């Protein structure tokens, strides 16, 4: 009996990817008895040496779903808040994330429409189906859930007991970075930040105390205040954890904490650490890089339908340069990884140069930069050009040398993806010119520039509907040519959003794709304002316009949109 329709498509996809020969495909198709899905998987893996990742990609292509590597998804007590664990184990599904009113679900069998309907009824959310191998899902359920946060009460009591009774001791005794309470405090600050969904931890010495602040959904919140005497010991402990010089307090230092070796809670985290001498002592900022976190599909990043279609066309081009621009924390890295995850298949070679490596994706060849030994973006790019890549990702274009090599790579048959710090998409051209790249080189290599920001989502549970009037109505009519019911956040909030009125974030995008008129404008070195007008004639929606679209769709508030990006002139 020949293979079923879906099984035939999977085998055909593997042949297209170069994992099976034509003869092998025919041999599998002529299997005497039609194998079940599990039997076919085992046959492909054991008899034909098909890797698990290649099989997952082939299935995803055949089924028309995005693949999900659940090995990188964390399972915590909050994972099953909306969907009971027993239900998930019985039906082999796993919640892997939430984006606004959508829940991302990994399915072993995404074709079960009735199961999708049940999940929608239970969660009240729209379901985005991702494909994951059933054996990976079973393994995920067999592992114990991770612990949740414990608070600071006990460790603060220990700190008070140790430091409160030695107020008259000398300074050396007050900076014991190896004392038990200080070690516990440093670990607890990081653990609590992770469980709170924090992106950055700020440790700031003040005149009379040390303030610990967490940045959640783009906004800083004070979490803890400690005695001033604790500051030097805490900073020293964190510097030890990332192998920095604890005796150097006059100069800024950068380091990295591999937190897995310091915690007993199984948190596979890295932290990017930056120290700086401030007027009341050394301050530290730590960016949390969750290695267990999976990338989101492009459909969940906030792209409008039109922008998503255009962006997907661009990332599938064989060569050229794609740049993402925006400030730190604007979601550039997530978008880059999501794009790579969508186009990454075993039949192409991807090389990345990153500082730091924020997500580890299967099938990618990733390189960590090390400036102290001369391993920079520029030197990594030169090496990559000798290693036969199809796609190159450079974490950031920071200088003239990197910019020129990146442009040359894009002009010599490679798809080059990178980031740049500019305010908007048209301003990227001026920034590259300022770095010394010739305009004709920019116009010849540039495929598109995507400027982006992250805005807070208004809480769906407690948001308040109203009709805008006066200046608010004028802003909507000028930007969108529309006015109608929109939402504002509740001043008191609710339990779902932690009384803030906002929960989660959504991306806004300004997608400038090159065309003949834009290429001509770049070559003529026209002003940025004129480039912006040309791009808008070519279909570009500005950041301001896209932010107003999110207001119209009820995803955020007009107040947040205006605070995030200034209105167009």
XYZ file of C-alpha atoms in Angstrom:
569
model
C 0.000 0.000 0.000
C 1.509 3.393 -0.924
C 2.156 6.117 1.633
C -0.597 8.472 2.691
C -0.800 11.972 1.187
C 0.875 13.775 4.087
C 3.560 11.093 4.472
C 4.323 11.368 0.759
C 4.729 15.140 1.115
C 7.145 14.693 4.037
C 9.317 12.283 2.078
C 9.204 14.573 -0.987
C 10.306 17.532 1.154
C 13.256 15.518 2.470
C 14.269 14.764 -1.116
C 14.061 18.488 -1.984
C 16.268 19.272 1.022
C 18.895 16.800 -0.224
C 18.361 14.389 2.686
C 17.011 11.550 0.524
C 17.852 10.420 -3.004
C 15.180 9.801 -5.607
C 15.755 6.037 -5.317
C 15.353 6.164 -1.529
C 12.114 8.136 -1.865
C 10.715 5.546 -4.285
C 11.784 2.696 -1.970
C 9.978 4.304 0.976
C 6.901 4.990 -1.176
C 6.702 1.298 -2.098
C 6.608 0.148 1.529
C 4.326 -2.962 1.570
C 2.240 -1.799 4.532
C 1.448 1.888 5.060
C 3.474 2.889 8.133
C 1.993 4.980 10.909
C 3.503 8.388 11.627
C 5.670 7.010 14.449
C 6.884 4.080 12.342
C 7.755 6.351 9.413
C 9.649 8.708 11.744
C 11.636 5.822 13.191
C 12.338 4.419 9.722
C 13.610 7.783 8.450
C 15.797 8.359 11.491
C 17.225 4.864 11.941
C 17.335 3.451 8.389
C 18.089 6.633 6.436
C 19.961 8.725 9.023
C 17.595 11.717 8.918
C 18.370 14.153 11.759
C 15.530 15.133 14.093
C 15.786 18.809 13.089
C 15.666 18.017 9.348
C 12.614 15.812 9.896
C 10.888 18.569 11.867
C 11.544 21.120 9.105
C 10.274 18.706 6.439
C 7.078 18.105 8.401
C 6.568 21.801 8.960
C 6.967 22.491 5.245
C 4.604 19.682 4.330
C 1.975 20.719 6.852
C 2.307 24.463 6.347
C 3.102 25.145 10.021
C 6.050 26.823 11.733
C 8.393 24.373 13.520
C 8.837 24.654 17.286
C 11.891 23.329 19.096
C 10.283 22.624 22.478
C 13.665 21.625 23.908
C 14.313 25.370 24.265
C 10.920 26.092 25.874
C 10.803 26.460 29.639
C 8.111 24.677 31.640
C 7.212 26.476 34.872
C 4.252 26.469 37.231
C 2.736 29.332 35.218
C 2.854 27.312 31.967
C -0.359 25.499 32.862
C -2.298 28.440 34.345
C -4.696 28.586 31.390
C -4.519 24.985 30.206
C -4.325 22.108 32.761
C -1.224 19.945 32.598
C -3.293 16.743 32.478
C -5.075 18.037 29.368
C -1.752 18.928 27.731
C -0.204 15.540 28.469
C -3.290 13.668 27.237
C -3.433 15.547 23.914
C 0.338 16.154 23.498
C 0.181 19.928 23.326
C 2.296 22.504 25.161
C 1.727 26.236 25.696
C 5.006 27.904 24.676
C 4.061 31.567 24.900
C 1.415 34.268 24.812
C 1.286 37.281 22.520
C -1.560 39.653 23.316
C -4.799 37.704 22.951
C -3.056 34.797 21.188
C -1.595 31.665 22.764
C 1.261 29.840 21.019
C 0.738 26.079 21.208
C 3.115 23.312 20.173
C 1.073 20.411 18.715
C 2.164 16.885 17.961
C -0.879 16.766 15.622
C -1.766 20.297 14.478
C -4.443 18.945 12.094
C -6.860 18.175 14.930
C -9.297 21.057 14.436
C -11.532 19.888 17.286
C -8.567 20.026 19.685
C -7.815 23.571 18.581
C -11.452 24.452 19.296
C -11.271 22.928 22.788
C -8.135 24.925 23.605
C -9.834 28.103 22.389
C -12.839 27.388 24.630
C -10.675 26.720 27.693
C -8.248 29.631 27.272
C -10.500 32.164 25.590
C -7.550 32.938 23.306
C -6.872 32.628 19.606
C -4.601 29.605 19.056
C -1.483 29.755 16.869
C -0.467 26.198 16.026
C 3.217 25.216 15.923
C 4.551 21.782 15.058
C 6.718 19.815 17.509
C 7.792 16.144 17.561
C 5.634 14.008 19.874
C 8.719 12.424 21.511
C 10.053 15.881 22.438
C 6.705 16.806 23.995
C 6.605 13.567 26.018
C 10.134 14.210 27.279
C 9.124 17.743 28.285
C 6.251 16.445 30.416
C 8.498 13.872 32.072
C 10.734 16.626 33.506
C 9.828 18.265 36.818
C 8.584 21.836 36.712
C 10.973 24.602 37.619
C 10.666 26.371 40.910
C 9.084 29.785 41.243
C 10.413 32.819 43.065
C 10.900 32.878 46.824
C 10.974 36.605 47.579
C 13.667 38.522 49.442
C 12.456 38.367 53.044
C 14.844 35.775 54.435
C 17.971 37.010 52.669
C 17.251 40.654 53.587
C 16.927 39.566 57.226
C 20.343 37.878 56.961
C 21.816 41.025 55.401
C 20.360 43.157 58.194
C 21.702 40.820 60.851
C 25.199 40.809 59.352
C 25.516 44.470 58.446
C 23.354 46.032 61.147
C 25.578 44.870 64.003
C 28.858 45.951 62.447
C 28.137 49.561 61.641
C 31.396 50.601 63.284
C 33.530 47.952 61.589
C 36.179 48.898 59.073
C 35.436 49.109 55.349
C 37.169 45.830 54.465
C 34.767 43.875 56.662
C 31.809 45.595 55.020
C 32.773 44.479 51.520
C 32.957 40.723 52.031
C 31.696 39.564 48.662
C 32.122 35.900 49.669
C 29.805 36.038 52.695
C 26.803 33.707 52.582
C 24.092 36.408 52.669
C 25.751 38.382 49.846
C 25.994 35.269 47.660
C 22.345 34.437 48.388
C 21.304 38.034 47.681
C 23.051 38.156 44.290
C 21.458 34.855 43.253
C 18.025 35.839 44.540
C 18.043 39.170 42.679
C 18.651 37.348 39.400
C 16.180 34.526 40.111
C 13.369 36.877 41.133
C 14.007 39.038 38.075
C 13.681 36.013 35.810
C 10.405 34.844 37.360
C 9.015 38.402 37.122
C 9.635 38.516 33.365
C 12.362 41.154 33.684
C 14.551 42.161 30.740
C 17.113 44.272 32.648
C 18.265 44.514 36.274
C 19.548 47.906 37.515
C 21.653 48.091 40.700
C 22.038 51.785 41.535
C 23.960 53.169 44.559
C 22.341 56.270 46.063
C 23.495 58.550 48.856
C 21.682 56.680 51.639
C 20.871 53.266 50.139
C 21.228 50.933 47.142
C 18.209 50.655 44.833
C 17.419 47.490 42.857
C 15.128 48.100 39.884
C 13.628 45.674 37.347
C 12.608 46.645 33.812
C 9.401 44.811 32.915
C 7.597 45.472 29.610
C 9.959 48.375 28.983
C 9.240 50.204 32.263
C 11.503 50.256 35.342
C 10.010 49.361 38.733
C 11.743 49.615 42.085
C 12.017 46.172 43.646
C 14.284 46.504 46.682
C 16.268 48.993 48.787
C 19.365 47.910 50.710
C 21.765 49.657 53.129
C 24.535 51.668 51.422
C 27.186 49.425 53.028
C 25.824 46.411 51.109
C 26.518 48.002 47.709
C 30.271 47.376 47.346
C 29.969 43.745 48.477
C 27.048 43.054 46.106
C 28.822 44.673 43.158
C 32.034 42.770 43.945
C 30.129 39.486 44.089
C 28.531 40.101 40.697
C 31.916 41.065 39.229
C 33.375 37.789 40.524
C 30.533 35.884 38.851
C 31.488 37.368 35.472
C 35.289 37.265 35.960
C 35.837 41.027 36.104
C 38.570 42.856 38.025
C 37.063 43.646 41.441
C 39.933 45.985 42.307
C 39.183 48.279 39.342
C 36.404 50.633 40.428
C 37.300 53.700 38.352
C 36.603 52.384 34.838
C 33.536 50.779 33.221
C 33.779 47.039 32.600
C 31.722 44.567 30.537
C 31.253 40.900 31.318
C 28.948 37.901 31.146
C 27.453 35.678 33.845
C 26.671 32.049 33.026
C 24.097 31.728 35.778
C 23.476 27.990 35.481
C 26.608 27.274 37.551
C 25.433 29.460 40.454
C 21.780 28.411 40.873
C 20.134 25.229 42.082
C 16.855 25.973 40.266
C 17.928 24.778 36.825
C 17.717 28.217 35.224
C 19.773 28.169 32.021
C 20.394 31.937 31.864
C 23.192 34.154 30.672
C 23.434 37.787 31.751
C 25.184 40.584 29.882
C 26.771 42.737 32.587
C 27.940 46.354 32.401
C 29.499 48.208 35.346
C 30.023 51.965 35.605
C 31.553 54.299 38.239
C 28.797 56.615 39.513
C 28.857 59.477 42.001
C 27.866 57.260 44.976
C 29.712 54.095 43.945
C 29.707 51.482 41.210
C 26.439 50.738 39.439
C 25.562 47.631 37.445
C 23.069 46.903 34.658
C 22.416 43.267 33.708
C 20.511 42.198 30.586
C 18.880 38.770 31.016
C 19.411 36.396 28.090
C 17.106 33.417 28.564
C 18.677 30.469 26.756
C 15.537 28.402 27.403
C 13.389 30.952 25.599
C 12.265 30.056 22.115
C 11.828 32.493 19.264
C 8.362 33.670 18.282
C 6.941 33.112 14.796
C 6.936 36.233 12.621
C 3.129 36.310 12.804
C 3.328 36.980 16.555
C 5.697 39.968 16.426
C 3.143 42.648 15.582
C 3.753 42.985 11.835
C 0.737 44.338 9.981
C -0.553 42.010 7.239
C 0.939 44.140 4.475
C 4.316 44.491 6.225
C 4.447 40.763 6.980
C 3.915 39.801 3.332
C 6.557 42.271 2.130
C 9.062 41.298 4.835
C 8.695 37.576 4.092
C 9.433 38.255 0.422
C 12.588 40.179 1.322
C 14.104 37.588 3.691
C 13.825 34.967 0.949
C 15.989 36.939 -1.486
C 19.239 35.169 -2.437
C 21.522 38.142 -1.723
C 21.487 41.732 -0.474
C 21.470 43.531 2.871
C 18.615 43.671 5.396
C 19.024 46.077 8.316
C 16.983 46.420 11.503
C 17.297 49.688 13.376
C 16.079 51.058 16.666
C 17.306 51.698 20.211
C 18.397 49.057 22.704
C 15.438 46.938 23.794
C 13.320 47.567 20.691
C 13.010 43.881 19.743
C 15.581 43.845 16.923
C 17.246 40.596 18.030
C 13.953 38.716 18.396
C 12.891 39.774 14.891
C 16.223 38.705 13.420
C 16.105 35.295 15.075
C 12.457 34.791 14.110
C 13.304 35.596 10.493
C 16.261 33.189 10.539
C 14.114 30.513 12.149
C 11.610 30.832 9.308
C 14.135 30.596 6.461
C 16.685 28.305 8.135
C 16.652 24.852 6.534
C 19.288 22.108 6.424
C 20.034 22.893 2.767
C 21.445 26.379 3.478
C 24.481 27.497 5.506
C 23.947 30.217 8.107
C 26.797 31.942 9.959
C 26.205 34.444 12.757
C 28.596 36.817 14.535
C 27.023 37.940 17.820
C 27.931 39.825 20.973
C 26.455 38.160 22.923
C 24.713 35.049 21.560
C 21.191 35.663 22.845
C 19.381 32.588 21.507
C 20.798 29.251 20.408
C 18.989 27.916 17.346
C 19.514 24.431 15.886
C 21.127 24.447 12.459
C 22.860 27.814 12.949
C 26.624 28.227 13.189
C 26.988 30.945 15.812
C 30.167 32.779 16.836
C 30.633 34.758 20.062
C 32.689 37.934 19.669
C 35.752 38.436 21.897
C 37.203 41.906 21.418
C 40.016 41.368 23.940
C 41.676 38.857 21.602
C 40.780 40.692 18.400
C 37.677 38.685 17.459
C 35.457 41.547 16.254
C 32.522 41.753 13.873
C 34.864 42.828 11.077
C 37.295 39.912 11.580
C 34.391 37.446 11.891
C 32.902 38.742 8.619
C 36.196 38.253 6.817
C 36.397 34.679 8.088
C 32.792 33.939 7.118
C 33.362 35.039 3.516
C 35.880 32.189 3.214
C 33.486 29.601 4.661
C 30.888 29.384 1.874
C 27.842 30.791 3.740
C 24.442 31.499 2.198
C 23.231 33.807 4.981
C 25.331 35.917 7.352
C 23.996 37.599 10.481
C 26.125 40.317 12.074
C 24.928 41.360 15.514
C 25.565 45.069 14.943
C 27.271 47.384 12.461
C 29.274 49.683 14.732
C 32.107 51.066 12.639
C 33.306 51.899 9.145
C 35.260 48.661 8.689
C 32.319 46.417 9.570
C 29.958 48.501 7.407
C 32.164 48.244 4.330
C 32.731 44.495 4.672
C 28.989 43.950 5.237
C 28.147 45.854 2.044
C 30.771 43.904 0.102
C 29.335 40.612 1.411
C 25.840 41.657 0.290
C 27.203 42.498 -3.172
C 28.966 39.153 -3.609
C 26.074 36.708 -3.406
C 25.283 36.582 0.321
C 22.190 37.577 2.261
C 23.522 39.865 5.002
C 21.302 40.633 8.007
C 22.341 43.063 10.727
C 21.285 45.869 13.085
C 22.090 49.553 13.297
C 21.256 52.286 15.797
C 19.166 54.921 13.999
C 15.848 56.607 14.795
C 13.969 55.583 11.654
C 14.398 53.625 8.424
C 15.316 56.492 6.028
C 17.922 57.756 8.531
C 19.861 54.516 8.054
C 21.174 55.719 4.683
C 22.652 58.869 6.242
C 24.170 56.776 9.057
C 25.919 54.440 6.586
C 27.179 57.432 4.577
C 28.497 58.919 7.821
C 30.410 55.666 8.375
C 32.143 56.172 5.030
C 30.108 53.833 2.791
C 29.647 55.256 -0.706
C 25.990 55.974 -1.670
C 26.190 53.852 -4.834
C 27.362 50.905 -2.690
C 24.409 51.380 -0.341
C 21.850 51.558 -3.152
C 23.339 48.481 -4.846
C 23.292 46.301 -1.735
C 20.351 47.434 0.397
C 17.171 45.339 0.188
C 15.224 46.825 3.081
C 15.454 48.627 6.394
C 13.065 47.776 9.211
C 12.863 50.352 12.008
C 11.017 49.088 15.063
C 9.939 49.810 18.620
C 8.085 47.916 21.345
C 4.898 49.361 22.848
C 3.092 48.111 25.916
C -0.115 46.200 25.243
C -3.189 47.466 27.028
C -4.636 44.826 29.377
C -7.543 43.061 27.649
C -9.255 42.417 30.980
C -9.497 45.940 32.400
C -9.099 48.280 29.408
C -11.690 51.043 29.028
C -13.377 51.859 25.702
C -14.079 55.485 24.771
C -14.577 57.841 21.822
C -11.600 60.196 21.298
C -12.243 63.911 21.074
C -10.272 67.093 20.432
C -6.554 66.620 19.851
C -6.729 62.821 20.186
C -9.318 62.637 17.411
C -7.240 65.009 15.266
C -4.131 62.823 15.662
C -6.014 59.714 14.510
C -7.638 61.486 11.556
C -4.337 63.003 10.397
C -2.335 59.783 10.775
C -4.894 57.199 9.593
C -7.758 59.149 8.082
C -9.952 57.386 10.643
C -11.536 58.004 14.007
C -13.653 55.700 16.147
C -13.766 53.781 19.406
C -10.368 53.133 20.982
C -9.186 52.017 24.433
C -7.338 53.522 27.380
C -5.757 51.701 30.297
C -7.462 51.399 33.650
C -5.736 53.605 36.268
C -6.248 50.904 38.909
C -5.479 47.935 36.682
C -6.397 44.403 37.717
C -4.815 41.189 38.981
C -4.040 40.022 35.430
C -1.785 43.010 34.686
C -0.371 43.564 38.158
C -2.452 46.757 38.593
C -0.519 48.520 35.806
C -3.188 48.529 33.093
C -0.711 47.045 30.621
C 0.472 43.476 30.019
C 3.076 42.414 27.474
C 4.387 44.321 24.482
C 3.750 44.515 20.746
C 6.089 45.600 17.968
C 5.570 48.473 15.566
C 7.497 48.583 12.312
C 8.577 50.989 9.585
C 9.496 48.856 6.580
C 11.443 50.680 3.852
C 11.960 48.408 0.843
C 14.137 49.700 -1.968
C 12.688 50.471 -5.395
C 13.961 52.323 -8.474
C 12.938 55.763 -7.185
C 14.542 55.127 -3.794
C 17.770 53.848 -5.377
C 17.922 56.982 -7.515
C 17.369 59.173 -4.433
C 20.183 57.423 -2.516
C 22.569 57.839 -5.450
C 21.721 61.549 -5.680
C 22.306 61.881 -1.905
C 18.950 63.551 -1.298
C 18.068 64.570 2.264
C 16.588 62.074 4.721
C 13.210 63.856 4.708
C 12.980 63.440 0.930
C 13.975 59.754 1.183
C 11.145 59.326 3.685
C 8.629 60.845 1.257
C 9.895 58.593 -1.551
C 9.618 55.507 0.692
C 6.072 56.451 1.721
C 5.086 56.760 -1.939
C 6.444 53.222 -2.321
C 4.109 51.891 0.385
C 6.043 52.456 3.621
C 3.980 53.062 6.774
C 5.861 55.188 9.302
C 6.371 54.127 12.913
C 3.754 56.691 13.933
C 1.205 55.342 11.455
C 1.837 51.742 12.505
C 1.500 52.698 16.179
C -1.893 54.277 15.413
C -2.953 51.082 13.630
C -2.244 49.188 16.871
C -4.421 51.753 18.690
C -7.215 51.242 16.154
C -6.978 47.450 16.609
C -7.305 47.810 20.399
C -3.820 46.469 21.128
C -2.518 49.587 22.885
C -3.513 53.107 23.917
C -3.085 56.412 22.124
C -1.137 57.643 25.146
C 1.375 54.808 24.725
C 1.603 55.351 20.953
C 2.456 59.049 21.329
C 4.955 58.312 24.129
C 6.708 55.658 22.031
C 7.204 57.597 18.770
C 6.646 61.244 17.913
C 3.955 62.152 15.343
C 4.981 62.681 11.713
C 5.517 66.276 10.657
